[in-house]
Coordinates of C-alpha atoms in Angstrom, one line a residue:
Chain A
X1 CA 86.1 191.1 151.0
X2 CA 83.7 189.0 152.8
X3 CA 82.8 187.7 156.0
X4 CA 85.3 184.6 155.7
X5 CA 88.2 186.6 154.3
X6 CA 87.6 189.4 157.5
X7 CA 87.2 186.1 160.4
X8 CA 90.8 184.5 158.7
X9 CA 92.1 188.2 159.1
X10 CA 90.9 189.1 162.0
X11 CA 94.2 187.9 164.8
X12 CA 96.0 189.6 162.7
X13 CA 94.3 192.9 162.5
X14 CA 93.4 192.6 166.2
X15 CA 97.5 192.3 166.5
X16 CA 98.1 195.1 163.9
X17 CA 99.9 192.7 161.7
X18 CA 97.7 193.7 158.5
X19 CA 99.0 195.9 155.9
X20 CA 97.4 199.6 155.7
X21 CA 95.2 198.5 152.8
X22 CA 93.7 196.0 154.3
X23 CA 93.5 197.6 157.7
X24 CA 91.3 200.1 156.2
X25 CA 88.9 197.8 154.0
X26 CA 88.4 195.4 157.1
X27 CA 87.4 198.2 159.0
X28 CA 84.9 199.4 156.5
X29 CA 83.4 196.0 156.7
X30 CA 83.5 196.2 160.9
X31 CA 81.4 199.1 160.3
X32 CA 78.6 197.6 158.0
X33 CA 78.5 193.9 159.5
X34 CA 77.1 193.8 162.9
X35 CA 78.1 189.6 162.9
X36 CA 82.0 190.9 162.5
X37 CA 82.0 193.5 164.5
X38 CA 81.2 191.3 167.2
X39 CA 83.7 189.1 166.3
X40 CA 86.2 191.7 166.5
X41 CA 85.1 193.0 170.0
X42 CA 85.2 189.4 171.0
X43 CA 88.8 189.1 169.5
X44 CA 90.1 192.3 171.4
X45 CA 89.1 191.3 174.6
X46 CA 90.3 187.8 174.4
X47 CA 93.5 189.9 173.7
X48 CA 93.3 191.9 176.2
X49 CA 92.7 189.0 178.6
X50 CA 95.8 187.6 177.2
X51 CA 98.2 190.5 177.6
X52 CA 97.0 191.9 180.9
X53 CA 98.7 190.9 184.4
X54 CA 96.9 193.0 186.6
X55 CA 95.3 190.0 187.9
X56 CA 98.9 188.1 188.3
X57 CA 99.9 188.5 192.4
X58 CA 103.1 189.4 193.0
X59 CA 105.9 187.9 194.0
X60 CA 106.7 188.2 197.8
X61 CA 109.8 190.1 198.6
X62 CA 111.4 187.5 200.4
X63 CA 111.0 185.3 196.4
X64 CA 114.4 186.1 195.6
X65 CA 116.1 185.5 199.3
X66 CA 114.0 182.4 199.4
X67 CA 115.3 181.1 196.3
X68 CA 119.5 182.5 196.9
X69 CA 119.0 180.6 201.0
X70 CA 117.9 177.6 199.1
X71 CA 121.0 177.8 197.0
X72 CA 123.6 178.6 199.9
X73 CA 122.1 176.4 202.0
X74 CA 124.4 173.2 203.9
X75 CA 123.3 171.2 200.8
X76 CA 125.0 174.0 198.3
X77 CA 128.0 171.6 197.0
X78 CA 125.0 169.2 195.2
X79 CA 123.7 172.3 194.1
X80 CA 126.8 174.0 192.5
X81 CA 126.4 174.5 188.9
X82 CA 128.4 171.0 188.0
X83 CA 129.7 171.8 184.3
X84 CA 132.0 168.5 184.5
X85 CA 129.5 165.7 183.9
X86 CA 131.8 162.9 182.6
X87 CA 130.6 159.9 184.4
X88 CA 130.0 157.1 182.9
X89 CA 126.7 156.2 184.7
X90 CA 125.3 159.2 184.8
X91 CA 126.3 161.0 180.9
X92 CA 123.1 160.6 178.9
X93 CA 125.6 160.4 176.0
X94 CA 126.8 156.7 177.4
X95 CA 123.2 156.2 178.4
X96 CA 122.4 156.1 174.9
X97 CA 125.4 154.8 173.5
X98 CA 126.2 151.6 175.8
X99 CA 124.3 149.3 174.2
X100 CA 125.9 149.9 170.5
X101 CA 129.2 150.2 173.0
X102 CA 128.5 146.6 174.2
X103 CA 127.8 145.1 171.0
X104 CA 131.1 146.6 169.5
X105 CA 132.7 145.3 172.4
X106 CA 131.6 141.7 171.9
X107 CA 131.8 141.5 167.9
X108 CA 135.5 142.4 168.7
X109 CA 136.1 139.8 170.8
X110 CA 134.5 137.5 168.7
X111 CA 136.4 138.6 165.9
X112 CA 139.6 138.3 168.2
X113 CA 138.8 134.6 168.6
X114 CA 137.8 133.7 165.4
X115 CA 141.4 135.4 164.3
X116 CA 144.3 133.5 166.9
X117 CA 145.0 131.2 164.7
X118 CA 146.0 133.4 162.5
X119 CA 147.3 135.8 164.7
X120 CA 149.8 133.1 166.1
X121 CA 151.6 133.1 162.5
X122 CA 151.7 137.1 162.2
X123 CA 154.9 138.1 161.0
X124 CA 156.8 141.0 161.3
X125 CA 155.0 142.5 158.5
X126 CA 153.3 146.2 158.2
X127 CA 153.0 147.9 155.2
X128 CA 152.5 152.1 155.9
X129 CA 151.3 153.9 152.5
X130 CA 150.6 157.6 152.7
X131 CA 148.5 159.1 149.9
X132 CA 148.3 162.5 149.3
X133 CA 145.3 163.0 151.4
X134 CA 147.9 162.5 154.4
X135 CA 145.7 159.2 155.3
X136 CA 148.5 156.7 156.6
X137 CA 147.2 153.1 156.2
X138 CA 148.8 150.7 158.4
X139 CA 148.6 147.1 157.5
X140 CA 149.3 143.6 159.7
X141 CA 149.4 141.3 157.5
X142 CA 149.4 137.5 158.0
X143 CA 152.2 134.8 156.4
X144 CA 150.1 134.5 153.3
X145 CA 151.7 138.2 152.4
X146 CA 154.8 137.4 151.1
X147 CA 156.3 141.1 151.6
X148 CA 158.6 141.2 154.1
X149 CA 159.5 144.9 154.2
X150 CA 158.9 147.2 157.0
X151 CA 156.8 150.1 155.5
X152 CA 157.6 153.2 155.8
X153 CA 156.0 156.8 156.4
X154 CA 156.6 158.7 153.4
X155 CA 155.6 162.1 155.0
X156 CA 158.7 162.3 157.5
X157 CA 160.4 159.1 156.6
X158 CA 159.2 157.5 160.0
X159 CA 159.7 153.8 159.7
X160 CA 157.1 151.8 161.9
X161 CA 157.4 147.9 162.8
X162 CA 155.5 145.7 164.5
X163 CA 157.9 145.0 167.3
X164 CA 156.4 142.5 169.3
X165 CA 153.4 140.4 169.2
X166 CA 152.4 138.6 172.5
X167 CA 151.3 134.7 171.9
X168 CA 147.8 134.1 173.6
X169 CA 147.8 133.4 177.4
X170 CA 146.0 131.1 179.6
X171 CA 144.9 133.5 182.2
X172 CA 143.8 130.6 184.3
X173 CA 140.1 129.6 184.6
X174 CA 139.5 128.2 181.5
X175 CA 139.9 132.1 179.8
X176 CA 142.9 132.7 177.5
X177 CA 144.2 136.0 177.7
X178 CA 144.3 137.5 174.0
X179 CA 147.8 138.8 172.5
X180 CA 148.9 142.1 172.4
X181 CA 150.8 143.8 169.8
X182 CA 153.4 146.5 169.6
X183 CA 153.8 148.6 167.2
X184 CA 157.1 150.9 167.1
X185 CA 158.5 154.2 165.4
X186 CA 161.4 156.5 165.6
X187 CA 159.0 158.7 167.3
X188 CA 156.3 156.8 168.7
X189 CA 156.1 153.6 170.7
X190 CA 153.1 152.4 171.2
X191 CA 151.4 148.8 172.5
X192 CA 147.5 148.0 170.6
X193 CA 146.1 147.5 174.0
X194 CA 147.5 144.8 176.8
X195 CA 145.2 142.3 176.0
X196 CA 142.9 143.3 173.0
X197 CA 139.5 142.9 174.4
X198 CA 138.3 146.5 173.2
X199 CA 136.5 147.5 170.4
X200 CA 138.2 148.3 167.2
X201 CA 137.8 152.3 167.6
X202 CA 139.8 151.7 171.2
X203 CA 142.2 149.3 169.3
X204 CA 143.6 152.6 167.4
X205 CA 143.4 154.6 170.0
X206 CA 147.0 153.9 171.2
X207 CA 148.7 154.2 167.7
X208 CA 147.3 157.5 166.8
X209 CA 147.2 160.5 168.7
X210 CA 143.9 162.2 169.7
X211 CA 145.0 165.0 167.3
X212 CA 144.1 162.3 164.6
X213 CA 140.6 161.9 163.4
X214 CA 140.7 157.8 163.5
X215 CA 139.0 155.1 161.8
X216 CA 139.8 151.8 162.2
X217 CA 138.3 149.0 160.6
X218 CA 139.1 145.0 162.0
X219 CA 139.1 142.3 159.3
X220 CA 138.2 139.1 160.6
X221 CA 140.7 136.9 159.0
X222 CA 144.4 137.1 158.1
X223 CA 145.0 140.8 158.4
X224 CA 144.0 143.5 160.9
X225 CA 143.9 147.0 159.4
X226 CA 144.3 150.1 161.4
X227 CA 143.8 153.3 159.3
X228 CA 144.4 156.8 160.2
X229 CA 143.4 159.8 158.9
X230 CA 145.9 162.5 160.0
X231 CA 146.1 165.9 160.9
X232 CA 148.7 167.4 159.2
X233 CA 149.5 170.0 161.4
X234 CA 149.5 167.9 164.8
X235 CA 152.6 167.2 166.5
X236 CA 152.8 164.5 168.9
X237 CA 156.0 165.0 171.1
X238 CA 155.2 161.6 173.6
X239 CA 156.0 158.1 173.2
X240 CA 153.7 155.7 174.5
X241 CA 150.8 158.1 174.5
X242 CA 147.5 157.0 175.7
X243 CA 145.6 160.1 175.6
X244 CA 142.2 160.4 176.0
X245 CA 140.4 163.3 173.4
X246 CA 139.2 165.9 175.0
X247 CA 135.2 166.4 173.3
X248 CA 132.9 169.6 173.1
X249 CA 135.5 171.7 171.7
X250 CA 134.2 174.1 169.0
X251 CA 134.8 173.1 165.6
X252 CA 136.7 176.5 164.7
X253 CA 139.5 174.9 166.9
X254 CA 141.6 171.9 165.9
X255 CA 144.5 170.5 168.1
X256 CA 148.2 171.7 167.0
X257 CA 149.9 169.7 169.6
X258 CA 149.4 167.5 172.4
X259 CA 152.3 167.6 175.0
X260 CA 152.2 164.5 177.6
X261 CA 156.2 164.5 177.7
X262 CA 155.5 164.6 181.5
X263 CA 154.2 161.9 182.8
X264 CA 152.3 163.8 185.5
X265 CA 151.1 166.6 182.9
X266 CA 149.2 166.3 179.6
X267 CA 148.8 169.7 177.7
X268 CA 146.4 170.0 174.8
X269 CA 147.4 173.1 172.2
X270 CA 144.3 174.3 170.3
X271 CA 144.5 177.4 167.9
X272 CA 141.4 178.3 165.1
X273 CA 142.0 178.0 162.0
X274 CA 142.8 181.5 161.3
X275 CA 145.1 181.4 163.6
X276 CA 144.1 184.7 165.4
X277 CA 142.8 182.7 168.8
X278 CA 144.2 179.9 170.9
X279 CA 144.2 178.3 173.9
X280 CA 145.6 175.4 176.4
X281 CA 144.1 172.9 178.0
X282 CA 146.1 171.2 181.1
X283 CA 145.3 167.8 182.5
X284 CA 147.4 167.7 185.7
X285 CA 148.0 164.8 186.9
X286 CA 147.3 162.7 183.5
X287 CA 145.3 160.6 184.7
X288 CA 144.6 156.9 182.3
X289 CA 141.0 156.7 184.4
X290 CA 140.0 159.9 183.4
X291 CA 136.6 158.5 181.8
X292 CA 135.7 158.0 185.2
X293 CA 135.6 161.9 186.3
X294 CA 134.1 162.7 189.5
X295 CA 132.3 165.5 190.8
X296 CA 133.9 169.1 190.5
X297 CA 135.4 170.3 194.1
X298 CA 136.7 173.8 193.0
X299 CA 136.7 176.5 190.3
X300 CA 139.3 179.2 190.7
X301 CA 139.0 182.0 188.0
X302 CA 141.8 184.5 186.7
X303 CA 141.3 187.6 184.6
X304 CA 144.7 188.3 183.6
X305 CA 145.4 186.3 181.6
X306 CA 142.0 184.7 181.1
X307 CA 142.5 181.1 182.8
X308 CA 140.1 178.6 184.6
X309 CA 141.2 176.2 186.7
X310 CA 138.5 173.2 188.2
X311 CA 139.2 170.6 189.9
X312 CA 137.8 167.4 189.8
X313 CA 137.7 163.7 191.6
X314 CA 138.9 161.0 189.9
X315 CA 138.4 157.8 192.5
X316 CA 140.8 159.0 195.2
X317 CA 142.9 161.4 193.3
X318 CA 142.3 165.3 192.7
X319 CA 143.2 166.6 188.8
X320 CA 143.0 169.9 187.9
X321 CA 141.6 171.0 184.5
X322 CA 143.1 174.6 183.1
X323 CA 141.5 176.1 180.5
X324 CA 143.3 179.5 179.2
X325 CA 144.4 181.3 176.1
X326 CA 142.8 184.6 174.1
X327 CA 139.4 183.5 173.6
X328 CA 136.7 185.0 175.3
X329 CA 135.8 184.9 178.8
X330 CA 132.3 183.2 178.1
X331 CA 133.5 180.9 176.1
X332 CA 136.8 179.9 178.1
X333 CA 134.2 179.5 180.9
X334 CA 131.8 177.4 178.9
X335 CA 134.6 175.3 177.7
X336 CA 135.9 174.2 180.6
X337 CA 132.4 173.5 181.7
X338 CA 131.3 171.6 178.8
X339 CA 134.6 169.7 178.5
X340 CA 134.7 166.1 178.1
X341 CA 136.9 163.7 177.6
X342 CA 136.5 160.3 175.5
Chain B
X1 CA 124.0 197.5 182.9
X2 CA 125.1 193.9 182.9
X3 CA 124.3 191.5 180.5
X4 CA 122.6 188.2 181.3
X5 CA 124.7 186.7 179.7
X6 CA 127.7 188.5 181.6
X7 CA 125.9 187.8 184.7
X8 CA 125.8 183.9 183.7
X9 CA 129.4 183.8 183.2
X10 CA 129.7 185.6 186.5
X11 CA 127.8 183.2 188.6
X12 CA 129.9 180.2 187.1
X13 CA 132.8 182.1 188.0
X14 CA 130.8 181.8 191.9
X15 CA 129.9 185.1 192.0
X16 CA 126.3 184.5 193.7
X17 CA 124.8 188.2 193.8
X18 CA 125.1 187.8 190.0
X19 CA 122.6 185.1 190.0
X20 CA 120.6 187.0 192.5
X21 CA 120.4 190.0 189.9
X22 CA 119.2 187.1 187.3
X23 CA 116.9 185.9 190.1
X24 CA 115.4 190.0 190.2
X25 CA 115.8 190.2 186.6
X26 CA 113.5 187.1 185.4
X27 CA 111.2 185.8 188.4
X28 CA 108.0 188.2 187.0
X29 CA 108.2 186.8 183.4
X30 CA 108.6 183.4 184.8
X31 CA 105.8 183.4 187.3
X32 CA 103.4 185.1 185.3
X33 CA 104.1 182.4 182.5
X34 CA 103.7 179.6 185.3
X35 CA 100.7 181.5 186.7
X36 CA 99.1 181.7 183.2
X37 CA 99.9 178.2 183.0
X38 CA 98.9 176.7 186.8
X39 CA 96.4 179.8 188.0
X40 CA 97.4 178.9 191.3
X41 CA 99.5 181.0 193.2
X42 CA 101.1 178.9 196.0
X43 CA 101.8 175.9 193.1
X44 CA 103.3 179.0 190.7
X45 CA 105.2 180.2 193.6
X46 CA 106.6 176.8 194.3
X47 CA 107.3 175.5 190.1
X48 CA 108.6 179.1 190.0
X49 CA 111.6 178.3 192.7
X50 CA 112.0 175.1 191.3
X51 CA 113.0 176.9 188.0
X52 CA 115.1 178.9 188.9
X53 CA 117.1 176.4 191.0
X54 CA 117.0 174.5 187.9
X55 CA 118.8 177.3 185.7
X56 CA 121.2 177.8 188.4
X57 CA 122.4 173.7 188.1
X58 CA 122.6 173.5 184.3
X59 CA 123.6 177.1 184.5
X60 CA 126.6 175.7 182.2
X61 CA 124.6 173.9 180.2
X62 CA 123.8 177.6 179.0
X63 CA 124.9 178.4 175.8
X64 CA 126.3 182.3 176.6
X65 CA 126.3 183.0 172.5
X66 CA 123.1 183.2 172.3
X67 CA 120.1 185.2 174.4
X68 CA 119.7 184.2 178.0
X69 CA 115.7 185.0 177.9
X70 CA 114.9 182.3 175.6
X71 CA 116.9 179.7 177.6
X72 CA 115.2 180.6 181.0
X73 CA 111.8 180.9 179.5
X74 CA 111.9 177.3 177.9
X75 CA 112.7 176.1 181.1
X76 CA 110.3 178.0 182.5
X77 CA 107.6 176.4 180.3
X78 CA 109.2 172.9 180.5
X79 CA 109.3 172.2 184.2
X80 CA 105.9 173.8 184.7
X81 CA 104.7 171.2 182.3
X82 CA 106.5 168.9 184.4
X83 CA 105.0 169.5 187.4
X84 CA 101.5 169.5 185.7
X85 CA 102.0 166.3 184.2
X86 CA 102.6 165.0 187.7
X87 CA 99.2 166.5 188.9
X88 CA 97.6 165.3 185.9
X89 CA 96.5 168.6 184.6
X90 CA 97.7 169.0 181.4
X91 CA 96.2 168.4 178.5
X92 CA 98.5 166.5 175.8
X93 CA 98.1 167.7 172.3
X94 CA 100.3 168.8 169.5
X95 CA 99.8 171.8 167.7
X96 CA 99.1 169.8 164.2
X97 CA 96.6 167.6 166.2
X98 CA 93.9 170.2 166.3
X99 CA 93.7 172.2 162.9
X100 CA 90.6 173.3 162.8
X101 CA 88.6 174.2 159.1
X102 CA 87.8 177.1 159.2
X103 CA 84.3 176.7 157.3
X104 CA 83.3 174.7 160.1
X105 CA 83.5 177.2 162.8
X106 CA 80.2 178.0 164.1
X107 CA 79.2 181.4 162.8
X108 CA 80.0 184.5 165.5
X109 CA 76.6 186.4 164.9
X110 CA 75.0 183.5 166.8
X111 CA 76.4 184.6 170.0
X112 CA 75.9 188.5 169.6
X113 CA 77.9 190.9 171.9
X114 CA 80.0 189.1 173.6
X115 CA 80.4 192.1 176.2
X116 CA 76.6 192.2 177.1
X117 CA 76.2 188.2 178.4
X118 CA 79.0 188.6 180.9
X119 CA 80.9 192.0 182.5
X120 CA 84.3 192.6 181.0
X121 CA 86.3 191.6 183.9
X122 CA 83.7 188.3 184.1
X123 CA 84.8 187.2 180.1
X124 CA 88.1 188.0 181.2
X125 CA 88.4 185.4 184.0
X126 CA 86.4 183.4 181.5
X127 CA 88.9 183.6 178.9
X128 CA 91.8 183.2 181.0
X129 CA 90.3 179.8 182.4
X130 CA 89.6 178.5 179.0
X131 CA 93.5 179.4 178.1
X132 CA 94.5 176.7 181.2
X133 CA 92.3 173.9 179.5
X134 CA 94.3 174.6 176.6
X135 CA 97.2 171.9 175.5
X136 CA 100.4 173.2 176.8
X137 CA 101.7 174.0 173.6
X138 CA 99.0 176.5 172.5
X139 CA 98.8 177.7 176.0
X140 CA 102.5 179.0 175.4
X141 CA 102.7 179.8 172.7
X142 CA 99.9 182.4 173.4
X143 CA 101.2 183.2 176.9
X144 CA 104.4 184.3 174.9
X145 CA 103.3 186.0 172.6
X146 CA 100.5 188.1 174.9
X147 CA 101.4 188.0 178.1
X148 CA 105.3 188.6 178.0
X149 CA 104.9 190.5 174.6
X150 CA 107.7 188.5 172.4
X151 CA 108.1 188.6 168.6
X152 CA 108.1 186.1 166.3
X153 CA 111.5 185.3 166.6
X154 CA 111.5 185.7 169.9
X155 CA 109.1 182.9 170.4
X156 CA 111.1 180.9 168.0
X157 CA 113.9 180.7 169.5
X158 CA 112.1 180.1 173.1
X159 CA 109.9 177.2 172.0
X160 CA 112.7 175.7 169.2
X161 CA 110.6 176.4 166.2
X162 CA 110.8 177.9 163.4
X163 CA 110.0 181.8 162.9
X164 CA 107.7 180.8 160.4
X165 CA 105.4 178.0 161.7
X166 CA 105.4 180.6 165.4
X167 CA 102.7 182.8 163.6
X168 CA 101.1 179.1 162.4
X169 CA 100.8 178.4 165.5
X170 CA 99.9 181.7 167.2
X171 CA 96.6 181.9 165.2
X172 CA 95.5 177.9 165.6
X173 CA 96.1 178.9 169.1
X174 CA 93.7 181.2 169.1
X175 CA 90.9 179.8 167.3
X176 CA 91.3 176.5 169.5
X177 CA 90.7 179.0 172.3
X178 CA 87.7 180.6 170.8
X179 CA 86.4 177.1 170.2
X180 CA 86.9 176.3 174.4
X181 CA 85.2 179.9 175.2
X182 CA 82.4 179.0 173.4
X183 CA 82.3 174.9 174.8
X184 CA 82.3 176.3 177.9
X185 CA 79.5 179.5 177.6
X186 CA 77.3 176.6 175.7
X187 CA 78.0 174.2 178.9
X188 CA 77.2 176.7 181.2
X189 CA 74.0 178.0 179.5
X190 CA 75.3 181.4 178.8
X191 CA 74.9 181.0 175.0
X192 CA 71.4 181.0 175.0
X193 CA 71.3 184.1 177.2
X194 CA 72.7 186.1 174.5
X195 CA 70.5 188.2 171.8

């Protein structure tokens, strides 16, 4: 071993990472090689510089009070732990994703435009297929489809129609007001947005519920396609739902129902896949704004049974998020905090 | 004993003297890595405060699966870096920006016994100082690894890096500090004082 292979060695020998072999030739070299040796004392003490905090001050005593007053001080609600950051404006995830939200935004409504014509002449016309991957594939399609059967859902023989399709409206200014369209079910009623100016993924939004994973594609042209890939285990027990999906959940969970058959109440029922934890999720009052979340104004915690309750602003009204079930404390806590809705 | 991470899930519950015990738990590791970093007491005092005010509002940001230390330390390491910036006294560098070959180190015999140019406590100071003209990343990842005595992994998961490139980076760290001990006893003569 020579002097190269000893300097490439010598952190580590310094930090008594070497092995006991080489341990014990390096340190016959240290003993012959006065150029090494100095090395090595030169290593240690840089070391030993490193490590030792005898010449870090201490803290003062009053460190820790300082730092709790500054907490508890008149200006403690601003510096709460704030766990509900679903503003708009302020989520770095809209930050980063209003630009490609724009741009969707406007290539619908482009698309929109380019399609009234067509849209005018819809007719009464949806085709539902479900394949055996459960995805249901709902089709409009325009008079040059000459099927004029109402599809059905072969899953629970659900029929769905297109019930109503609103013509184009001059809303005065020069702007027409774009059509809506209604889409109905034995269980489900629901309206494709009042006036269509969303983007395609809020087009489906209505149709399916939020224990659907959704993708929804919009063909410029004769025919707009909504497709839907579906949970087979949800349940969706409203009509007319227009729930928003609550985000940040852990992927071990997936939604088994979603309750909104009160108007003033949405409940979402999560359980893992084994089946061994759950847990609820209330949304009291529903609230169809609830993108624009406000600042929390209250926690409230209970051990028995685990449940979290915060509150939070929405404009001028007060919701109440409850978070409970058999999952751990932690992570009912950093649920609710990290909860999000989209 | 508590946990931290018991104690985290306590203080979002608003449970304040579970912070506090945080507070006691963490302020020495955090000031002495802001010390290391600064070498200023009033400024580490201050960044110090600002840190831990810090991990109390994105507390929930806190992911209580995994170790608390890490979490606290990287923010630790982050907003000092911060407030540096500000001041302008922080030198920019990546870790990959400065490998060194090892055949072109100057040879070590050239400066003799290190101990007999300055006194112990002297190189010391010495050493420390040429650790703050460091670029941040070397300067924690040594301060980590020295000063509050973590593993490999432990670094890792502090810095968000791999296990494997921390012991990478602990020993370029080291020989870019043995290079700036030497720049700085060649610009202040002391090289040619010793045998």
């Amino acid at each position: 071993m020579n002097c190269h292979d000893i300097k490439q060695n010598m952190y580590n020998y310094c930090d008594g990472l070497v092995s006991p072999d080489l341990r014990s030739t390096m340190a016959a070299h240290l003993n012959e090689c006065e150029s090494c040796r100095n090395n090595y004392q030169l290593t240690l003490i840089e070391k030993e510089a490193l490590s030792d905090a005898g010449d870090i001050p201490l803290l003062s005593e009053a460190f820790t009070a300082r730092i709790m007053g500054s907490l508890i001080s008149a200006d403690s609600v601003s510096s709460m732990p704030q766990p509900l950051v679903m503003s708009k404006s302020s989520s770095p995830y809209f930050k980063r994703t209003s630009w490609y939200s724009g741009l969707a935004v406007i290539a619908a409504v482009i698309a929109l435009c380019l399609y009234l014509p067509n849209l005018k002449n819809i007719s009464n016309n949806i085709n539902v297929a479900d394949n055996s991957s459960k995805q249901q594939q709902l089709e409009l399609q325009s008079n040059a489809v000459k099927n004029n059967d109402y599809g059905t859902l072969a899953k629970d023989e659900d029929t769905i129609k297109l019930s109503q399709v609103s013509p184009p409206q001059n809303a005065g200014s020069g702007q027409s007001k774009l059509p809506s369209i209604t889409l109905e079910s034995e269980s489900r009623s629901v309206q494709v947005d009042k006036d269509l100016t969303y983007s395609p993924s809020v087009l489906s939004t209505p149709f399916s519920s939020e224990a659907m994973k959704r993708s929804t594609s919009l063909d410029v042209g004769r025919s707009i396609r909504i497709e839907s890939q579906v949970n087979e285990t949800a349940q969706v027990t409203n009509t007319a739902a227009l729930s928003f999906s609550p985000q940040n959940i852990p992927t071990r969970f997936k939604l088994m129902k979603l309750d909104t058959a009160s108007e003033n109440e949405a409940v979402y029922n999560y359980a893992s896949q084994d089946g061994k934890e759950n847990f609820q999720l209330h949304v009291a009052p529903y609230h169809e704004k609830m993108m624009a979340i406000g600042p929390t104004s209250n926690i409230t915690f209970q051990d028995s049974p685990p449940s979290l309750t915060r509150d939070i602003q929405v404009g001028d009204q007060k919701i109440t998020l409850t978070v409970s079930g058999n999952i751990p404390t932690e992570e009912l806590i950093r649920l609710v905090n990290t909860i999000q809705f989209k | 004993m508590l946990t931290d991470e018991i104690l985290t899930a306590q203080t979002l519950r608003g449970e304040v003297s579970a912070f506090e015990e945080l507070v006691d738990r963490y302020k020495k590791s955090v000031f002495a890595i802001i010390y290391r970093m600064t070498g200023q007491y009033q400024e580490a005092e201050d960044i110090a405060q600002e840190v831990f005010v810090t991990v109390y509002q994105k507390l929930y940001q806190f992911d209580s699966s995994k170790k608390f230390a890490p979490w606290i330390h990287r923010i630790a390491i982050n907003t000092c870096i911060s407030s540096l910036r500000k001041n302008n006294k922080v030198v920019l560098l990546n870790f990959d920006e400065t490998i060194t070959n090892p055949n072109e180190s100057e040879p070590l015999h050239k400066y003799g016994d290190p101990e007999s140019a300055l006194e112990r406590n002297e190189l010391k100071a010495e050493i420390r100082a040429a650790l703050m003209e460091l670029p941040e990343s070397y300067q924690s990842v040594l301060i980590l690894r020295y000063q509050l005595d973590l593993n490999n992994h432990e670094i890792a998961e502090t810095l968000g890096v791999s296990k494997e490139n921390v012991e990478v980076k602990v020993h370029r760290a080291r020989k870019a500090l043995r290079k700036t001990i030497i720049r700085r006893w060649e610009e202040r003569g002391v090289i040619d004082e010793l045998p």
